[in-house]
mmCIF file of C-alpha atoms in Angstrom:
data_model
loop_
_atom_site.group_PDB
_atom_site.id
_atom_site.type_symbol
_atom_site.label_atom_id
_atom_site.label_comp_id
_atom_site.label_asym_id
_atom_site.label_seq_id
_atom_site.Cartn_x
_atom_site.Cartn_y
_atom_site.Cartn_z
ATOM 1 C CA GLY A 1 81.352 193.443 209.593
ATOM 2 C CA TYR A 2 84.614 195.143 208.923
ATOM 3 C CA ARG A 3 85.290 198.824 209.099
ATOM 4 C CA VAL A 4 88.377 200.846 208.218
ATOM 5 C CA ALA A 5 88.798 204.263 209.905
ATOM 6 C CA ALA A 6 90.392 206.903 207.943
ATOM 7 C CA ASN A 7 91.311 210.612 208.445
ATOM 8 C CA ALA A 8 92.482 213.484 206.316
ATOM 9 C CA LYS A 9 96.190 213.743 205.725
ATOM 10 C CA GLY A 10 96.486 217.375 206.177
ATOM 11 C CA LYS A 11 95.532 219.687 209.068
ATOM 12 C CA VAL A 12 91.788 220.598 209.194
ATOM 13 C CA SER A 13 90.423 223.093 211.701
ATOM 14 C CA THR A 14 87.303 225.051 212.363
ATOM 15 C CA GLN A 15 86.909 228.561 213.878
ATOM 16 C CA GLY A 16 83.888 230.409 214.955
ATOM 17 C CA PHE A 17 82.053 232.313 217.708
ATOM 18 C CA THR A 18 78.720 233.006 219.320
ATOM 19 C CA LEU A 19 77.596 236.197 220.739
ATOM 20 C CA GLY A 20 74.326 236.353 222.786
ATOM 21 C CA LEU A 21 72.419 238.918 224.869
ATOM 22 C CA ASN A 22 69.464 238.547 227.142
ATOM 23 C CA TYR A 23 68.116 241.918 228.365
ATOM 24 C CA PHE A 24 65.440 242.217 230.991
ATOM 25 C CA MET A 25 63.560 245.378 230.305
ATOM 26 C CA ASN A 26 61.626 245.029 233.511
ATOM 27 C CA GLN A 27 60.054 242.191 235.517
ATOM 28 C CA TYR A 28 57.667 241.357 232.624
ATOM 29 C CA LEU A 29 59.523 241.894 229.359
ATOM 30 C CA THR A 30 62.695 240.085 228.167
ATOM 31 C CA ILE A 31 64.519 240.612 224.833
ATOM 32 C CA ASN A 32 67.157 238.100 223.582
ATOM 33 C CA GLY A 33 69.321 237.489 220.626
ATOM 34 C CA ASN A 34 72.342 235.589 219.496
ATOM 35 C CA TYR A 35 74.556 235.404 216.446
ATOM 36 C CA SER A 36 76.915 232.555 215.404
ATOM 37 C CA TRP A 37 79.739 232.496 212.857
ATOM 38 C CA ASN A 38 81.424 229.149 211.939
ATOM 39 C CA LYS A 39 83.978 228.405 209.346
ATOM 40 C CA LEU A 40 85.887 225.251 208.132
ATOM 41 C CA ASN A 41 89.572 226.058 207.416
ATOM 42 C CA LYS A 42 90.748 223.722 204.796
ATOM 43 C CA LYS A 43 94.068 225.536 204.444
ATOM 44 C CA GLY A 44 94.263 224.668 200.707
ATOM 45 C CA ALA A 45 93.903 220.932 201.269
ATOM 46 C CA ASP A 46 92.123 219.078 198.567
ATOM 47 C CA ASP A 47 92.039 215.706 200.394
ATOM 48 C CA PRO A 48 88.766 213.937 199.583
ATOM 49 C CA ILE A 49 88.419 212.653 203.140
ATOM 50 C CA ILE A 50 88.024 216.102 204.748
ATOM 51 C CA PRO A 51 85.022 215.849 206.950
ATOM 52 C CA ALA A 52 81.675 217.390 205.936
ATOM 53 C CA PHE A 53 81.308 220.536 208.108
ATOM 54 C CA ASN A 54 77.565 220.809 207.269
ATOM 55 C CA THR A 55 77.178 224.056 209.275
ATOM 56 C CA PRO A 56 75.921 227.432 208.073
ATOM 57 C CA GLU A 57 78.514 230.170 208.267
ATOM 58 C CA HIS A 58 75.962 232.728 209.656
ATOM 59 C CA LYS A 59 72.906 232.281 211.741
ATOM 60 C CA PHE A 60 70.995 234.322 214.290
ATOM 61 C CA ASN A 61 67.939 234.312 216.661
ATOM 62 C CA LEU A 62 65.859 237.291 217.866
ATOM 63 C CA GLY A 63 63.098 236.905 220.443
ATOM 64 C CA PHE A 64 61.121 238.466 223.224
ATOM 65 C CA GLY A 65 58.968 237.209 226.073
ATOM 66 C CA LEU A 66 56.265 238.694 228.378
ATOM 67 C CA ARG A 67 55.133 237.193 231.593
ATOM 68 C CA ASP A 68 52.533 237.974 234.293
ATOM 69 C CA LEU A 69 50.205 239.640 231.741
ATOM 70 C CA THR A 70 46.643 240.476 232.443
ATOM 71 C CA LEU A 71 44.569 239.042 229.620
ATOM 72 C CA PHE A 72 40.822 239.138 229.233
ATOM 73 C CA GLY A 73 40.568 241.098 232.479
ATOM 74 C CA VAL A 74 40.891 237.866 234.411
ATOM 75 C CA SER A 75 44.342 237.247 235.837
ATOM 76 C CA ARG A 76 48.043 238.291 235.631
ATOM 77 C CA ASN A 77 49.109 234.678 235.057
ATOM 78 C CA TRP A 78 49.498 234.727 231.277
ATOM 79 C CA GLY A 79 52.785 234.662 229.315
ATOM 80 C CA PHE A 80 53.902 234.806 225.837
ATOM 81 C CA SER A 81 57.179 234.365 223.926
ATOM 82 C CA THR A 82 58.359 234.420 220.329
ATOM 83 C CA ASN A 83 61.630 233.759 218.526
ATOM 84 C CA TYR A 84 62.719 234.242 214.981
ATOM 85 C CA LYS A 85 65.618 232.131 213.656
ATOM 86 C CA TRP A 86 67.551 232.723 210.383
ATOM 87 C CA VAL A 87 69.965 230.256 209.017
ATOM 88 C CA GLU A 88 72.246 231.020 205.987
ATOM 89 C CA GLY A 89 72.208 228.503 203.131
ATOM 90 C CA PHE A 90 75.212 226.059 203.073
ATOM 91 C CA ILE A 91 76.481 223.049 201.180
ATOM 92 C CA PHE A 92 75.522 219.856 202.921
ATOM 93 C CA GLU A 93 78.079 217.060 202.362
ATOM 94 C CA GLY A 94 76.877 213.545 202.847
ATOM 95 C CA SER A 95 77.398 210.574 200.674
ATOM 96 C CA PRO A 96 77.688 211.457 196.974
ATOM 97 C CA GLN A 97 73.917 211.177 196.375
ATOM 98 C CA PHE A 98 73.311 213.351 199.430
ATOM 99 C CA THR A 99 75.581 216.335 198.741
ATOM 100 C CA GLY A 100 73.949 219.610 197.658
ATOM 101 C CA SER A 101 72.701 222.973 198.646
ATOM 102 C CA VAL A 102 70.495 223.707 201.665
ATOM 103 C CA PRO A 103 68.907 227.165 200.970
ATOM 104 C CA SER A 104 68.737 229.988 203.611
ATOM 105 C CA TYR A 105 65.606 229.976 205.662
ATOM 106 C CA GLY A 106 63.866 231.742 208.481
ATOM 107 C CA LEU A 107 61.457 230.391 211.137
ATOM 108 C CA LEU A 108 59.122 232.018 213.625
ATOM 109 C CA ASP A 109 58.301 230.207 216.842
ATOM 110 C CA ALA A 110 55.707 231.342 219.353
ATOM 111 C CA GLN A 111 53.925 230.105 222.475
ATOM 112 C CA ILE A 112 51.368 231.362 224.986
ATOM 113 C CA ASN A 113 51.058 230.034 228.494
ATOM 114 C CA LYS A 114 48.708 230.274 231.489
ATOM 115 C CA LYS A 115 49.698 229.574 235.059
ATOM 116 C CA ILE A 116 47.069 228.167 237.373
ATOM 117 C CA GLU A 117 48.569 228.879 240.678
ATOM 118 C CA LYS A 118 46.130 227.073 242.964
ATOM 119 C CA ALA A 119 46.804 223.875 241.244
ATOM 120 C CA ASN A 120 50.560 224.515 240.617
ATOM 121 C CA LEU A 121 49.975 223.959 236.920
ATOM 122 C CA THR A 122 51.092 225.813 233.777
ATOM 123 C CA ILE A 123 49.511 225.058 230.332
ATOM 124 C CA LYS A 124 51.465 226.023 227.364
ATOM 125 C CA ILE A 125 50.329 226.020 223.670
ATOM 126 C CA GLY A 126 52.764 226.985 220.924
ATOM 127 C CA ALA A 127 54.128 226.247 217.448
ATOM 128 C CA SER A 128 57.572 225.806 216.034
ATOM 129 C CA ASN A 129 57.676 227.336 212.497
ATOM 130 C CA LEU A 130 54.408 229.041 213.170
ATOM 131 C CA LEU A 131 54.098 230.394 209.626
ATOM 132 C CA ASN A 132 54.617 226.887 208.195
ATOM 133 C CA ASN A 133 57.625 227.895 206.122
ATOM 134 C CA LYS A 134 58.599 224.684 204.349
ATOM 135 C CA VAL A 135 62.363 224.371 204.880
ATOM 136 C CA LEU A 136 65.094 221.948 204.009
ATOM 137 C CA GLN A 137 67.568 221.434 206.832
ATOM 138 C CA VAL A 138 69.490 218.442 205.393
ATOM 139 C CA TYR A 139 70.117 217.905 201.682
ATOM 140 C CA GLY A 140 68.232 214.804 200.647
ATOM 141 C CA GLY A 141 66.086 214.888 203.778
ATOM 142 C CA PRO A 142 62.406 215.835 204.113
ATOM 143 C CA VAL A 143 61.043 219.317 203.959
ATOM 144 C CA ILE A 144 60.013 220.475 207.488
ATOM 145 C CA GLY A 145 56.871 222.407 208.236
ATOM 146 C CA ARG A 146 54.943 223.603 211.320
ATOM 147 C CA MET A 147 54.735 221.671 214.572
ATOM 148 C CA ILE A 148 52.021 222.582 217.078
ATOM 149 C CA TYR A 149 52.337 221.440 220.635
ATOM 150 C CA THR A 150 50.772 221.723 224.074
ATOM 151 C CA THR A 151 52.306 220.920 227.479
ATOM 152 C CA LEU A 152 50.982 220.749 230.982
ATOM 153 C CA SER A 153 53.535 221.247 233.736
ATOM 154 C CA PHE A 154 53.076 220.522 237.356
ATOM 155 C CA ASP A 155 55.325 222.352 239.917
ATOM 156 C CA TRP A 156 55.744 220.207 243.003
ATOM 157 C CA LYS A 157 55.769 222.673 245.840
ATOM 158 C CA ASP A 158 55.897 221.921 249.606
ATOM 159 C CA LYS A 159 53.309 223.941 251.602
ATOM 160 C CA LYS A 160 56.186 225.669 253.346
ATOM 161 C CA ASP A 161 57.372 226.963 249.835
ATOM 162 C CA LYS A 162 54.193 229.020 249.285
#
């Protein structure tokens, strides 16, 4: 195979920032959020080789988590977290047949977990895109829906750590 590398003739730069905050209301409740702003600065260039930025200008996340909850009157070892993500629509630039608009979308993720202290285990059940909002994240790509998962984690502790 043979490949030729090329770059834009003019100066191309990006700018942006991310601002995030995690707030611990008490030992049980955490609230978090972040916001990102990203921009491609073409500076008036019309060079066809300008790289595809493929990044939304605005996006944010908001979430909260609870831990050591008493559920069903049984134990304090339950936890829960949720996160809402919003992404502004943008133009996805791939090859000519894969260039087009990706619409704005929002997703809700949630999970519940139970710690089994005697066995050093935590079981977690959750879902990404809990509401099954069918979203396009890449123009020309598949529509993405809900993903449900479960995990079992073992915390290897020495007897002296207990």
